[in-house]
Each structure stands twice: as C-alpha cells, then as structure tokens.
C-alpha cells in the first residue's frame, strides 16, 4: 500500500489518482448485491480497494444522487422506530444493464493490462 500512496504525489503521472473513477461501477456492484443505505455503501466501498485515502462521503452521496437522476438506482425512505429515517438505495434494471457494460469494459481493460505486464 505504501507504493500506491507514493503514486498519489503531485509529481506522479501514473494514474493511481484516477482510481476514484470506479466509484460508479462500484456503487452499482454493491447495490446489485442488495439494497443499502448511504453510510453502509461508504463502508463497503472502502473495502473494494479503489480508494486509499478514506471515504469521501460527499463524492459518494453526490454520485448516488446522480445515479438516481439517471434512473440507474432508486431510493426509498425507511422510517425506523428506534432511530432517524434512512434512505435505502437499490439498483434498477437500467442500472443492471449499466453494470454489465462496466463489467465488459473492465474485462477489456484487464486484457490490455495483462498484455502490458507480460511485456
């Protein structure tokens, strides 16, 4: 992990800084595994490994809002007797299709990276 942190310096051009671009497919993947609340998603996202600097709650919540506006996910307020209302997010059919496209793109990139590493 220390290697990745070095790559995040201002002078590095390796692209490790762009790992956050996988936020959208990560959220879609997590929601395809079951509905979840915003805070739970931030916890789950940090375990995927695309972020080394902790959770950016703002980015995650902005992305959730955008995905909902695009019809890729939907939300529903759940009222709990023991605590405050929580917004539960779930993936839509359109979101499943988008996730499938991301999977194909990532597989394509994986093949390119394997070729690069072999050389």
CSV table of N, CA and C in Angstrom, one decimal:
chain,number,residue,atom,x,y,z
A,1,UNK,N,0.8,-1.2,0.0
A,1,UNK,CA,0.0,0.0,0.0
A,1,UNK,C,0.8,1.3,0.0
A,2,UNK,N,2.0,1.2,0.6
A,2,UNK,CA,2.8,2.4,0.6
A,2,UNK,C,3.2,2.8,-0.8
A,3,UNK,N,3.3,1.8,-1.7
A,3,UNK,CA,3.6,2.2,-3.1
A,3,UNK,C,2.5,3.0,-3.7
A,4,UNK,N,1.3,2.7,-3.5
A,4,UNK,CA,0.2,3.4,-4.0
A,4,UNK,C,0.2,4.8,-3.5
A,5,UNK,N,0.5,5.0,-2.2
A,5,UNK,CA,0.5,6.3,-1.6
A,5,UNK,C,1.5,7.2,-2.2
A,6,UNK,N,2.7,6.6,-2.6
A,6,UNK,CA,3.7,7.3,-3.3
A,6,UNK,C,3.2,7.8,-4.6
A,7,UNK,N,2.5,7.0,-5.3
A,7,UNK,CA,2.0,7.3,-6.6
A,7,UNK,C,0.9,8.5,-6.6
A,8,UNK,N,0.4,8.7,-5.4
A,8,UNK,CA,-0.6,9.8,-5.3
A,8,UNK,C,0.1,11.2,-5.1
A,9,UNK,N,1.4,11.2,-5.2
A,9,UNK,CA,2.0,12.5,-5.0
A,9,UNK,C,1.7,13.4,-6.2
A,10,UNK,N,1.9,14.7,-6.0
A,10,UNK,CA,1.6,15.7,-7.1
A,10,UNK,C,2.4,15.5,-8.3
A,11,UNK,N,3.6,14.9,-8.2
A,11,UNK,CA,4.5,14.8,-9.3
A,11,UNK,C,4.4,13.5,-10.1
A,12,UNK,N,3.6,12.6,-9.6
A,12,UNK,CA,3.4,11.3,-10.3
A,12,UNK,C,2.3,11.4,-11.4
A,13,UNK,N,2.6,10.7,-12.5
A,13,UNK,CA,1.6,10.7,-13.6
A,13,UNK,C,1.1,9.3,-13.9
A,14,UNK,N,1.2,8.4,-12.9
A,14,UNK,CA,0.9,7.0,-13.2
A,14,UNK,C,-0.6,6.7,-13.3
A,15,UNK,N,-1.5,7.6,-12.8
A,15,UNK,CA,-2.9,7.3,-13.0
A,15,UNK,C,-3.5,6.8,-11.7
A,16,UNK,N,-2.8,6.5,-10.7
A,16,UNK,CA,-3.4,6.0,-9.5
A,16,UNK,C,-4.4,7.0,-8.9
A,17,UNK,N,-4.2,8.2,-9.2
A,17,UNK,CA,-5.1,9.3,-8.7
A,17,UNK,C,-6.5,9.1,-9.3
A,18,UNK,N,-6.6,8.4,-10.4
A,18,UNK,CA,-7.9,8.2,-11.1
A,18,UNK,C,-8.7,7.0,-10.7
A,19,UNK,N,-8.2,6.3,-9.7
A,19,UNK,CA,-8.9,5.1,-9.3
A,19,UNK,C,-10.4,5.5,-8.8
A,20,UNK,N,-10.6,6.7,-8.4
A,20,UNK,CA,-11.9,7.1,-8.0
A,20,UNK,C,-12.9,7.1,-9.1
A,21,UNK,N,-12.4,6.9,-10.3
A,21,UNK,CA,-13.3,6.9,-11.5
A,21,UNK,C,-14.2,5.6,-11.4
A,22,UNK,N,-13.8,4.7,-10.6
A,22,UNK,CA,-14.5,3.4,-10.4
A,22,UNK,C,-15.6,3.5,-9.4
A,23,UNK,N,-15.9,4.7,-8.9
A,23,UNK,CA,-17.0,4.9,-7.9
A,23,UNK,C,-18.3,4.4,-8.5
A,24,UNK,N,-18.7,4.8,-9.7
A,24,UNK,CA,-20.0,4.5,-10.3
A,24,UNK,C,-20.1,3.0,-10.4
A,25,UNK,N,-19.2,2.3,-11.0
A,25,UNK,CA,-19.4,0.8,-11.1
A,25,UNK,C,-19.4,0.1,-9.8
A,26,UNK,N,-18.6,0.7,-8.9
A,26,UNK,CA,-18.5,0.1,-7.5
A,26,UNK,C,-19.9,0.2,-6.8
A,27,UNK,N,-20.5,1.4,-6.9
A,27,UNK,CA,-21.8,1.5,-6.2
A,27,UNK,C,-22.8,0.6,-6.9
A,28,UNK,N,-22.8,0.6,-8.2
A,28,UNK,CA,-23.7,-0.3,-8.9
A,28,UNK,C,-23.5,-1.8,-8.5
A,29,UNK,N,-22.3,-2.2,-8.4
A,29,UNK,CA,-21.9,-3.6,-8.0
A,29,UNK,C,-22.5,-3.8,-6.6
A,30,UNK,N,-22.2,-2.9,-5.7
A,30,UNK,CA,-22.6,-3.1,-4.3
A,30,UNK,C,-24.1,-3.2,-4.2
A,31,UNK,N,-24.8,-2.4,-4.9
A,31,UNK,CA,-26.3,-2.4,-4.9
A,31,UNK,C,-26.9,-3.6,-5.6
A,32,UNK,N,-26.1,-4.2,-6.6
A,32,UNK,CA,-26.6,-5.4,-7.2
A,32,UNK,C,-26.5,-6.6,-6.2
A,33,UNK,N,-25.8,-6.4,-5.2
A,33,UNK,CA,-25.7,-7.4,-4.1
A,33,UNK,C,-26.7,-7.3,-3.1
A,34,UNK,N,-27.5,-6.2,-3.1
A,34,UNK,CA,-28.6,-5.9,-2.2
A,34,UNK,C,-28.7,-4.5,-1.9
A,35,UNK,N,-29.9,-4.1,-1.5
A,35,UNK,CA,-30.1,-2.7,-1.1
A,35,UNK,C,-29.3,-2.3,0.1
A,36,UNK,N,-29.0,-1.0,0.2
A,36,UNK,CA,-28.1,-0.5,1.2
A,36,UNK,C,-28.4,1.0,1.4
A,37,UNK,N,-27.9,1.5,2.6
A,37,UNK,CA,-28.0,2.9,3.0
A,37,UNK,C,-26.7,3.6,2.6
A,38,UNK,N,-26.8,4.9,2.5
A,38,UNK,CA,-25.6,5.6,2.0
A,38,UNK,C,-24.4,5.4,2.9
A,39,UNK,N,-24.5,5.4,4.2
A,39,UNK,CA,-23.4,5.2,5.1
A,39,UNK,C,-22.8,3.8,4.9
A,40,UNK,N,-23.7,2.8,4.8
A,40,UNK,CA,-23.3,1.4,4.6
A,40,UNK,C,-22.5,1.3,3.3
A,41,UNK,N,-22.9,2.0,2.2
A,41,UNK,CA,-22.2,2.0,1.0
A,41,UNK,C,-20.8,2.6,1.1
A,42,UNK,N,-20.7,3.6,1.9
A,42,UNK,CA,-19.3,4.2,2.0
A,42,UNK,C,-18.4,3.2,2.7
A,43,UNK,N,-18.9,2.4,3.7
A,43,UNK,CA,-18.1,1.4,4.4
A,43,UNK,C,-17.8,0.3,3.4
A,44,UNK,N,-18.7,-0.2,2.6
A,44,UNK,CA,-18.5,-1.3,1.7
A,44,UNK,C,-17.5,-0.8,0.6
A,45,UNK,N,-17.7,0.4,0.1
A,45,UNK,CA,-16.8,0.9,-1.0
A,45,UNK,C,-15.4,0.9,-0.6
A,46,UNK,N,-15.1,1.3,0.7
A,46,UNK,CA,-13.8,1.4,1.1
A,46,UNK,C,-13.1,0.0,1.2
A,47,UNK,N,-13.9,-1.0,1.3
A,47,UNK,CA,-13.3,-2.4,1.3
A,47,UNK,C,-13.0,-2.9,-0.1
A,48,UNK,N,-13.6,-2.3,-1.1
A,48,UNK,CA,-13.3,-2.8,-2.5
A,48,UNK,C,-11.8,-2.5,-2.9
A,49,UNK,N,-11.3,-1.4,-2.4
A,49,UNK,CA,-9.9,-1.1,-2.7
A,49,UNK,C,-9.5,0.0,-3.7
A,50,UNK,N,-10.5,0.7,-4.2
A,50,UNK,CA,-10.3,1.7,-5.2
A,50,UNK,C,-9.9,3.0,-4.5
A,51,UNK,N,-10.0,3.1,-3.2
A,51,UNK,CA,-9.6,4.3,-2.5
A,51,UNK,C,-8.6,4.0,-1.4
A,52,UNK,N,-7.6,4.8,-1.3
A,52,UNK,CA,-6.6,4.7,-0.3
A,52,UNK,C,-6.6,5.8,0.7
A,53,UNK,N,-7.4,6.8,0.5
A,53,UNK,CA,-7.4,8.0,1.3
A,53,UNK,C,-8.6,8.1,2.2
A,54,UNK,N,-9.3,7.0,2.4
A,54,UNK,CA,-10.5,7.0,3.2
A,54,UNK,C,-11.7,7.4,2.4
A,55,UNK,N,-12.8,7.4,3.0
A,55,UNK,CA,-14.1,7.6,2.3
A,55,UNK,C,-14.3,9.1,2.1
A,56,UNK,N,-14.7,9.4,0.8
A,56,UNK,CA,-15.2,10.8,0.5
A,56,UNK,C,-16.7,10.7,0.5
A,57,UNK,N,-17.3,10.9,1.7
A,57,UNK,CA,-18.7,10.8,1.8
A,57,UNK,C,-19.5,11.7,0.8
A,58,UNK,N,-18.9,12.9,0.6
A,58,UNK,CA,-19.6,13.9,-0.3
A,58,UNK,C,-19.6,13.3,-1.7
A,59,UNK,N,-18.5,12.7,-2.2
A,59,UNK,CA,-18.5,12.2,-3.5
A,59,UNK,C,-19.5,11.0,-3.7
A,60,UNK,N,-19.5,10.2,-2.7
A,60,UNK,CA,-20.4,9.0,-2.7
A,60,UNK,C,-21.9,9.5,-2.7
A,61,UNK,N,-22.3,10.4,-1.9
A,61,UNK,CA,-23.6,10.9,-1.9
A,61,UNK,C,-24.0,11.7,-3.1
A,62,UNK,N,-23.0,12.5,-3.7
A,62,UNK,CA,-23.3,13.1,-5.0
A,62,UNK,C,-23.5,12.1,-6.1
A,63,UNK,N,-22.7,11.1,-6.1
A,63,UNK,CA,-22.8,10.0,-7.1
A,63,UNK,C,-24.2,9.3,-7.0
A,64,UNK,N,-24.6,9.0,-5.7
A,64,UNK,CA,-25.9,8.4,-5.5
A,64,UNK,C,-27.0,9.2,-6.1
A,65,UNK,N,-26.9,10.5,-5.9
A,65,UNK,CA,-27.9,11.4,-6.4
A,65,UNK,C,-27.9,11.4,-7.9
A,66,UNK,N,-26.8,11.5,-8.5
A,66,UNK,CA,-26.7,11.5,-10.0
A,66,UNK,C,-27.2,10.1,-10.6
A,67,UNK,N,-26.8,9.0,-9.9
A,67,UNK,CA,-27.3,7.7,-10.4
A,67,UNK,C,-28.8,7.6,-10.3
A,68,UNK,N,-29.4,8.2,-9.3
A,68,UNK,CA,-30.8,8.2,-9.1
A,68,UNK,C,-31.5,9.0,-10.2
A,69,UNK,N,-30.9,10.2,-10.5
A,69,UNK,CA,-31.4,11.1,-11.5
A,69,UNK,C,-31.4,10.4,-12.9
A,70,UNK,N,-30.4,9.6,-13.1
A,70,UNK,CA,-30.2,8.8,-14.4
A,70,UNK,C,-31.1,7.6,-14.5
A,71,UNK,N,-31.7,7.3,-13.4
A,71,UNK,CA,-32.6,6.1,-13.3
A,71,UNK,C,-31.9,4.8,-13.2
A,72,UNK,N,-30.6,4.8,-12.8
A,72,UNK,CA,-29.8,3.6,-12.6
A,72,UNK,C,-30.0,3.0,-11.2
A,73,UNK,N,-30.4,3.8,-10.2
A,73,UNK,CA,-30.8,3.3,-8.9
A,73,UNK,C,-32.0,4.1,-8.5
A,74,UNK,N,-32.6,3.6,-7.4
A,74,UNK,CA,-33.8,4.2,-6.8
A,74,UNK,C,-33.6,4.2,-5.3
A,75,UNK,N,-34.4,5.1,-4.6
A,75,UNK,CA,-34.3,5.1,-3.2
A,75,UNK,C,-35.6,5.2,-2.6
A,76,UNK,N,-35.7,4.8,-1.3
A,76,UNK,CA,-36.9,4.8,-0.6
A,76,UNK,C,-36.6,5.1,0.9
A,77,UNK,N,-37.3,6.1,1.4
A,77,UNK,CA,-37.1,6.4,2.8
A,77,UNK,C,-37.7,5.3,3.7
A,78,UNK,N,-37.0,4.9,4.7
A,78,UNK,CA,-37.4,3.9,5.6
A,78,UNK,C,-37.5,4.5,7.0
A,79,UNK,N,-38.6,4.4,7.6
A,79,UNK,CA,-38.8,5.0,9.0
A,79,UNK,C,-38.6,3.9,10.0
A,80,UNK,N,-37.6,4.1,10.8
A,80,UNK,CA,-37.4,3.2,11.9
A,80,UNK,C,-37.9,3.7,13.2
A,81,UNK,N,-38.5,2.9,14.0
A,81,UNK,CA,-39.0,3.4,15.3
A,81,UNK,C,-37.8,3.8,16.2
A,82,UNK,N,-36.7,3.1,16.1
A,82,UNK,CA,-35.6,3.3,17.1
A,82,UNK,C,-34.7,4.4,16.7
A,83,UNK,N,-34.8,4.9,15.5
A,83,UNK,CA,-33.8,5.9,15.0
A,83,UNK,C,-34.4,6.8,13.9
A,84,UNK,N,-33.5,7.6,13.4
A,84,UNK,CA,-34.0,8.5,12.3
A,84,UNK,C,-34.3,7.8,11.0
A,85,UNK,N,-35.0,8.4,10.1
A,85,UNK,CA,-35.3,7.8,8.8
A,85,UNK,C,-34.0,7.6,8.0
A,86,UNK,N,-34.0,6.5,7.2
A,86,UNK,CA,-32.8,6.3,6.4
A,86,UNK,C,-33.3,6.1,5.0
A,87,UNK,N,-32.4,6.5,4.1
A,87,UNK,CA,-32.7,6.4,2.6
A,87,UNK,C,-32.1,5.1,2.2
A,88,UNK,N,-32.9,4.1,1.7
A,88,UNK,CA,-32.4,2.8,1.3
A,88,UNK,C,-32.3,2.9,-0.3
A,89,UNK,N,-31.1,2.5,-0.8
A,89,UNK,CA,-30.9,2.6,-2.2
A,89,UNK,C,-30.9,1.2,-2.8
A,90,UNK,N,-31.4,1.0,-4.0
A,90,UNK,CA,-31.4,-0.3,-4.7
A,90,UNK,C,-31.2,0.0,-6.2
A,91,UNK,N,-30.7,-1.0,-6.9
A,91,UNK,CA,-30.4,-0.9,-8.3
A,91,UNK,C,-31.6,-1.2,-9.1
A,92,UNK,N,-31.7,-0.5,-10.3
A,92,UNK,CA,-32.9,-0.7,-11.2
A,92,UNK,C,-32.4,-1.6,-12.3
A,93,UNK,N,-33.3,-2.0,-13.2
A,93,UNK,CA,-33.0,-2.8,-14.4
A,93,UNK,C,-32.0,-2.1,-15.3
A,94,UNK,N,-32.2,-0.8,-15.4
A,94,UNK,CA,-31.3,0.1,-16.2
A,94,UNK,C,-29.9,0.1,-15.5
A,95,UNK,N,-29.9,0.1,-14.2
A,95,UNK,CA,-28.6,0.1,-13.5
A,95,UNK,C,-27.9,-1.3,-13.7
A,96,UNK,N,-28.7,-2.4,-13.7
A,96,UNK,CA,-28.1,-3.7,-14.0
A,96,UNK,C,-27.4,-3.7,-15.4
A,97,UNK,N,-28.1,-3.1,-16.4
A,97,UNK,CA,-27.6,-3.0,-17.7
A,97,UNK,C,-26.3,-2.2,-17.8
A,98,UNK,N,-26.3,-1.1,-17.1
A,98,UNK,CA,-25.1,-0.3,-17.0
A,98,UNK,C,-23.9,-1.0,-16.3
A,99,UNK,N,-24.2,-1.7,-15.3
A,99,UNK,CA,-23.2,-2.5,-14.6
A,99,UNK,C,-22.6,-3.6,-15.5
A,100,UNK,N,-23.5,-4.2,-16.3
A,100,UNK,CA,-23.0,-5.2,-17.3
A,100,UNK,C,-22.0,-4.6,-18.3
A,101,UNK,N,-22.3,-3.4,-18.7
A,101,UNK,CA,-21.4,-2.7,-19.6
A,101,UNK,C,-20.1,-2.3,-19.0
A,102,UNK,N,-20.2,-2.0,-17.7
A,102,UNK,CA,-18.9,-1.7,-17.0
A,102,UNK,C,-18.1,-3.0,-16.8
A,103,UNK,N,-18.7,-4.1,-16.6
A,103,UNK,CA,-18.0,-5.4,-16.5
A,103,UNK,C,-17.3,-5.7,-17.8
A,104,UNK,N,-18.0,-5.5,-18.9
A,104,UNK,CA,-17.3,-5.7,-20.2
A,104,UNK,C,-16.1,-4.8,-20.4
A,105,UNK,N,-16.3,-3.5,-20.0
A,105,UNK,CA,-15.2,-2.5,-20.2
A,105,UNK,C,-14.0,-2.9,-19.3
A,106,UNK,N,-14.3,-3.3,-18.1
A,106,UNK,CA,-13.2,-3.7,-17.1
A,106,UNK,C,-12.5,-5.0,-17.6
A,107,UNK,N,-13.2,-5.9,-18.2
A,107,UNK,CA,-12.6,-7.1,-18.7
A,107,UNK,C,-11.7,-6.8,-19.9
A,108,UNK,N,-12.2,-5.9,-20.7
A,108,UNK,CA,-11.4,-5.4,-21.9
A,108,UNK,C,-10.1,-4.8,-21.4
A,109,UNK,N,-10.2,-3.9,-20.3
A,109,UNK,CA,-9.0,-3.2,-19.8
A,109,UNK,C,-8.1,-4.3,-19.1
A,110,UNK,N,-8.7,-5.3,-18.5
A,110,UNK,CA,-7.9,-6.3,-17.8
A,110,UNK,C,-7.0,-7.0,-18.8
A,111,UNK,N,-7.5,-7.3,-20.0
A,111,UNK,CA,-6.7,-8.0,-21.1
A,111,UNK,C,-5.6,-7.1,-21.5
A,112,UNK,N,-5.9,-5.8,-21.7
A,112,UNK,CA,-4.8,-4.9,-22.1
A,112,UNK,C,-3.7,-4.8,-21.0
A,113,UNK,N,-4.1,-4.7,-19.7
A,113,UNK,CA,-3.1,-4.7,-18.6
A,113,UNK,C,-2.3,-6.0,-18.6
A,114,UNK,N,-3.0,-7.1,-18.8
A,114,UNK,CA,-2.2,-8.4,-18.8
A,114,UNK,C,-1.2,-8.4,-19.9
A,115,UNK,N,-1.5,-7.9,-21.0
A,115,UNK,CA,-0.6,-7.8,-22.2
A,115,UNK,C,0.6,-6.9,-21.8
A,116,UNK,N,0.3,-5.8,-21.2
A,116,UNK,CA,1.3,-4.8,-20.7
A,116,UNK,C,2.2,-5.5,-19.7
A,117,UNK,N,1.7,-6.2,-18.7
A,117,UNK,CA,2.5,-6.8,-17.7
A,117,UNK,C,3.4,-7.9,-18.2
A,118,UNK,N,2.9,-8.7,-19.2
A,118,UNK,CA,3.7,-9.7,-19.8
A,118,UNK,C,4.9,-9.2,-20.5
A,119,UNK,N,4.8,-8.0,-21.2
A,119,UNK,CA,5.8,-7.4,-21.9
A,119,UNK,C,6.9,-6.9,-21.0
